[in-house]
Each structure stands twice: as C-alpha cells, then as structure tokens.
Tab-separated table of C-alpha atoms in Angstrom:
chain	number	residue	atom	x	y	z
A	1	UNK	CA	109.539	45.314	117.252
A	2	UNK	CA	106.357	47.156	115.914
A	3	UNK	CA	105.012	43.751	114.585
A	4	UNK	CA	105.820	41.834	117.942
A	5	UNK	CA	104.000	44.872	120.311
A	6	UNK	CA	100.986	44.620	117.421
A	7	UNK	CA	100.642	40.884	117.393
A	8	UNK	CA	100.712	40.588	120.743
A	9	UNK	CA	98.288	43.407	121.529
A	10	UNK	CA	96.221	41.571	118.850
A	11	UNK	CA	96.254	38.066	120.602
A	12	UNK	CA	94.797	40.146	123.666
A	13	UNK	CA	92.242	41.200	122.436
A	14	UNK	CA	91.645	37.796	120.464
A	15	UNK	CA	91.256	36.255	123.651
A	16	UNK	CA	89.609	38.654	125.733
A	17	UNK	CA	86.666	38.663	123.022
A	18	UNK	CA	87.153	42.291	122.206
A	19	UNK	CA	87.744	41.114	118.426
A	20	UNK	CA	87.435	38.171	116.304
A	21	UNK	CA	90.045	36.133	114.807
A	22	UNK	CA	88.424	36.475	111.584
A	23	UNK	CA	88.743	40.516	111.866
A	24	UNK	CA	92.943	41.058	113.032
A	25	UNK	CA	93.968	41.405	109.755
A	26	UNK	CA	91.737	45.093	109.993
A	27	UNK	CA	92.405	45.303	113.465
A	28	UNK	CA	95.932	45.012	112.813
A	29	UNK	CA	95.958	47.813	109.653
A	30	UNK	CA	94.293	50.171	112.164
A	31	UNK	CA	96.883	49.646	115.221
A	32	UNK	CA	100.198	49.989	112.218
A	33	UNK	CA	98.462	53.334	111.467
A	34	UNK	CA	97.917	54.153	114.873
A	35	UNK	CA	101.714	52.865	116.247
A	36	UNK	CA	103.340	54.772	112.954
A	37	UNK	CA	101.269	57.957	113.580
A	38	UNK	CA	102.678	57.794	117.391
A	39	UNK	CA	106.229	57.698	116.356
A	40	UNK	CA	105.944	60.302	113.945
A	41	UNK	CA	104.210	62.772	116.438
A	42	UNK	CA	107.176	61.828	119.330
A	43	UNK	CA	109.654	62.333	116.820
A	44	UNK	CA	108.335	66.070	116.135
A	45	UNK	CA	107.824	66.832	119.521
A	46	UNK	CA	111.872	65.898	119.897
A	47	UNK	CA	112.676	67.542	117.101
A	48	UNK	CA	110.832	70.840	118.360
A	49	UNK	CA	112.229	70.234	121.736
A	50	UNK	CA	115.548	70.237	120.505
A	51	UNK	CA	115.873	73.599	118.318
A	52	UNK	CA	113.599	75.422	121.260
A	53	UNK	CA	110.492	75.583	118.430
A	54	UNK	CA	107.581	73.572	120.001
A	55	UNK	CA	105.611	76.921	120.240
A	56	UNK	CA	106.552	78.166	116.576
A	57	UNK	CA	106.195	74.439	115.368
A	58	UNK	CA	102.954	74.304	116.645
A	59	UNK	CA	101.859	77.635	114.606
A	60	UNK	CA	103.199	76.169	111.598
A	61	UNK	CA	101.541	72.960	112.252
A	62	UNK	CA	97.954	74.755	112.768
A	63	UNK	CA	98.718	76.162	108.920
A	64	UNK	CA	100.156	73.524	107.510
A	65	UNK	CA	98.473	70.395	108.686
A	66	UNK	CA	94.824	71.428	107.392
A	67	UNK	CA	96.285	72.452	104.174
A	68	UNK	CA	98.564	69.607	103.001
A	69	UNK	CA	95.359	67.600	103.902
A	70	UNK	CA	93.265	69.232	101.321
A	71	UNK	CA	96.007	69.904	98.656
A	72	UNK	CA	98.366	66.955	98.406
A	73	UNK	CA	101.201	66.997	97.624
A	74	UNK	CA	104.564	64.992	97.736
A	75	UNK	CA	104.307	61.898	99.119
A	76	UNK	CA	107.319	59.084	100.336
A	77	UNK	CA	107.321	55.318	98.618
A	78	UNK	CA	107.703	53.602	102.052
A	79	UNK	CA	107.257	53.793	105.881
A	80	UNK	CA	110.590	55.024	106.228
A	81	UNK	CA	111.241	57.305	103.638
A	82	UNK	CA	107.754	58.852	104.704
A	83	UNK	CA	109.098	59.238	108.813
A	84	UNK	CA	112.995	60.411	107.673
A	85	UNK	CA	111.568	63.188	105.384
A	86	UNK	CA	108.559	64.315	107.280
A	87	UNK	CA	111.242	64.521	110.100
A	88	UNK	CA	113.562	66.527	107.663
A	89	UNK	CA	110.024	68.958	107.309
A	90	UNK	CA	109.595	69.284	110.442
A	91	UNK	CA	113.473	70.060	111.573
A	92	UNK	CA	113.236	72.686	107.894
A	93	UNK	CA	110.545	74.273	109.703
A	94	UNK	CA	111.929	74.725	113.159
A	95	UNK	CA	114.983	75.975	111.111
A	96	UNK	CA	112.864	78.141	109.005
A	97	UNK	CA	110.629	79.517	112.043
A	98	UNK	CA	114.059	81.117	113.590
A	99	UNK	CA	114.814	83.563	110.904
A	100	UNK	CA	113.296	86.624	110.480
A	101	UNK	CA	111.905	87.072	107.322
A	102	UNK	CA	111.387	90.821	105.358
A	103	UNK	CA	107.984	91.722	104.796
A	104	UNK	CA	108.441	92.434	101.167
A	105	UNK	CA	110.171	88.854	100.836
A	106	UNK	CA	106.826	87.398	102.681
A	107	UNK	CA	104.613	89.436	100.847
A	108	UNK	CA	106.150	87.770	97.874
A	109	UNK	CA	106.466	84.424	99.597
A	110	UNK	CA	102.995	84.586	100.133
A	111	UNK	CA	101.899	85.835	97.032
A	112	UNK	CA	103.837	82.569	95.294
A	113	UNK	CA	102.785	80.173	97.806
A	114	UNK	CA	98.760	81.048	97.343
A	115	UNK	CA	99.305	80.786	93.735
A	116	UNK	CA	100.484	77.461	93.535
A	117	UNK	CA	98.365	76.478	96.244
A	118	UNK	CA	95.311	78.252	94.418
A	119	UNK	CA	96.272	76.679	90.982
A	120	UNK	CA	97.587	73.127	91.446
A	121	UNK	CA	95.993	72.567	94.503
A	122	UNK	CA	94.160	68.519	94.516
A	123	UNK	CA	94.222	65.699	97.128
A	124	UNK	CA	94.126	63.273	94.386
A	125	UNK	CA	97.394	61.443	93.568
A	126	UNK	CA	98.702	57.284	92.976
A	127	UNK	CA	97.328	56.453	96.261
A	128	UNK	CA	94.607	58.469	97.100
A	129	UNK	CA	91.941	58.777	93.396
A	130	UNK	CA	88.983	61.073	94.341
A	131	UNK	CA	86.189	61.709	92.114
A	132	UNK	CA	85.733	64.602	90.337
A	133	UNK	CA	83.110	65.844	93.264
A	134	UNK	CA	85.262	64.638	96.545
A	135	UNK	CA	88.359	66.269	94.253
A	136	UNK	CA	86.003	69.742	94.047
A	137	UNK	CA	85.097	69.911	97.737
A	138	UNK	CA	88.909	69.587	98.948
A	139	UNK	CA	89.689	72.184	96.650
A	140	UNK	CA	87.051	74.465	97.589
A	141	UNK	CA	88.017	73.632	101.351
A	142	UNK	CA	91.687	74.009	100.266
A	143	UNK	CA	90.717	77.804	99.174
A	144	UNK	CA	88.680	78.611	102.462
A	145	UNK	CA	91.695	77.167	104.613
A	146	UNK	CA	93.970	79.585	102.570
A	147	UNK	CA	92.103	82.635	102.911
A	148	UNK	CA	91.320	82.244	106.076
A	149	UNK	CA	95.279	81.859	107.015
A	150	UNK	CA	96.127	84.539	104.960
A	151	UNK	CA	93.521	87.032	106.599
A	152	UNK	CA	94.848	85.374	110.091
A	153	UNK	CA	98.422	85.998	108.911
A	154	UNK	CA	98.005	89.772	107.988
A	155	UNK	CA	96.364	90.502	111.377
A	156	UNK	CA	99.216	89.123	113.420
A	157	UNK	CA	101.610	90.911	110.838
A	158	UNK	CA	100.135	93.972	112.610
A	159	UNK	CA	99.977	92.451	116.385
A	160	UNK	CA	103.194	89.746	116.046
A	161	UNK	CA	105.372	88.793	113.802
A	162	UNK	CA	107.274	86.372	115.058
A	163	UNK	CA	103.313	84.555	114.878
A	164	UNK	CA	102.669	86.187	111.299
A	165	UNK	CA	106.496	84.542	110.200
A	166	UNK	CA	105.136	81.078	111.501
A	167	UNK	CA	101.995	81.100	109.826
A	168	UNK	CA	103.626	82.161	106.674
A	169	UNK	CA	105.907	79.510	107.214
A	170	UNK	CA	103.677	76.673	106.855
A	171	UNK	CA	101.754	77.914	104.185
A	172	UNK	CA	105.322	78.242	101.920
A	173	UNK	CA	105.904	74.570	103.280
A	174	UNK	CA	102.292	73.105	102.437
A	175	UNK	CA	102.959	75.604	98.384
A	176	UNK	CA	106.888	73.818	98.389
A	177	UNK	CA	105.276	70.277	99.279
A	178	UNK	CA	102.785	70.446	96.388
A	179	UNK	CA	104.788	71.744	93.755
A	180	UNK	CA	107.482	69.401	94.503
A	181	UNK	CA	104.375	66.217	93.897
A	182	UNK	CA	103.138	67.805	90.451
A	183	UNK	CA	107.193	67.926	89.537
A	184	UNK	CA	107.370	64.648	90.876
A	185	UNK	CA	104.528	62.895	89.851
A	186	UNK	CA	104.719	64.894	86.390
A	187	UNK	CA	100.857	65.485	86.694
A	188	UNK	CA	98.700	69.095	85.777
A	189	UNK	CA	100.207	72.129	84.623
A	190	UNK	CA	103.694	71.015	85.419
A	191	UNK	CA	103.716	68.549	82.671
C-alpha cells in the first residue's frame, strides 16, 4: 500500500515538473522516511490516547527524544521490528508514567541512568559511523541535554511530581535503550 500511495505521488510530481525522472529514486527515499515517520507518530498518539498518557507521554518524549538522538542506542533490523518495538516503548512508557515512583528509588534511578548515559553514551553504531569529532560533539551535547534534564527534573520534584516522575521516566528509557545496544551490539565497556 505504502509503495502504491509513493509511486503514485511520485508519477505526480514526474509529470507536473516538480521533479525529474532521473531524481525519484531520492525523491522516493525521502517520501518512505517521511510516510514511515507518519505512521509511527499516529501510532503513539493512539497508543497515548488509549492508556489516558498523551500529556505524560509528551513529557517523556521532550526527555527522551533529544537524548536517544545524541546517545544511540538499540536499534531494530527492519521497518517492522523498528515500528512494533518503538510501539512496545512507547506503550512501556505510558505504563511506566502511571506509577508513582519513591524518591529514593528515583534518586537511584537517576543516579544509574546518568551513569550509563554519562559513560557509554555515542551515536555511532552499524548504521550510523561518526568520526571521532561528530562522535565528540554528540557526546558533549548528550551531557548538556542530561544536565539540563536533571536540573529540570529536581525543580519539578519540588513543584510536581507527577512532571518530575515523567521526566525521570524518559531519561531511565533513553539509559535502558543504550545499555541494551552496547549488550547487543557487544561494543565499549560492555564487551
């Protein structure tokens, strides 16, 4: 279904001169991303809307998104082992964003969750090599992101929990999704 929508949205733009014939193939990577991307995000939303979480989600997500970007982390072989677990992440999360959580258990949580994130933390895996340099940068953004979400976090531990528990949330998600690459992937410290 995805390929007929794509090839015909292709042919449209073929023929309306928007593109060249010679250029669909890129055209065509860029509308895949763009069409997969789309599902995935519906998906979450429906997941969210279903366990009542859009708001928590949405915390979680403002933690967790900018970190797993920087740090890496576990990644699926294929299209749709990549949707069916990010979708199992994202329903985790809603799950996880319902419980109340001690705060000597997130203090700990947190403590864990910046080291591994502190200590293992790289972009650079199979399918994405960096450079020594571009690896250094994400790292060094990694670290800002992390401190900054921590600081965040401690405030609203004072003001909100329920905010503080989401927050902490994604970070422990963004720590579990990296460790579980290294294991994976058998790379760094975790050799």
């Amino acid at each position: 279904m995805m390929d007929a929508i794509i090839d015909r949205t292709l042919e449209r733009f073929v023929l309306e001169g928007c593109i060249s014939r010679e250029n669909a193939d890129i055209y065509r990577f860029g509308l895949e991303c763009m069409f997969l991307k789309a599902v995935h995000y519906v998906s979450y939303f429906l997941i969210a809307l279903l366990f009542h979480s859009a708001g928590s989600l949405l915390i979680s997500a403002c933690i967790f998104a900018p970190l797993r970007s920087r740090i890496g982390g576990y990644h699926a072989k294929n299209r749709m082992r990549c949707y069916v677990f990010s979708c199992f992440m994202i329903l985790l999360l809603c799950l996880l964003n319902r419980y109340q959580i001690p705060e000597p258990a997130l203090f700990c949580g947190l403590l864990s969750a910046d080291m591994i994130i502190y200590l293992l933390a790289t972009a650079a895996d199979e399918n994405n090599p960096l450079d020594s340099s571009e690896a250094q940068r994400l790292r060094r953004q990694a670290v800002v992101v992390l401190l900054v979400a921590n600081v965040v976090l401690l405030v609203m531990l004072q003001i909100d929990t329920a905010v503080s528990r989401y927050m902490f949330n994604g970070i422990v998600m963004a720590a579990a999704l990296l460790l579980f690459g290294k294991m994976k992937a058998g790379l760094g410290p975790l050799k």
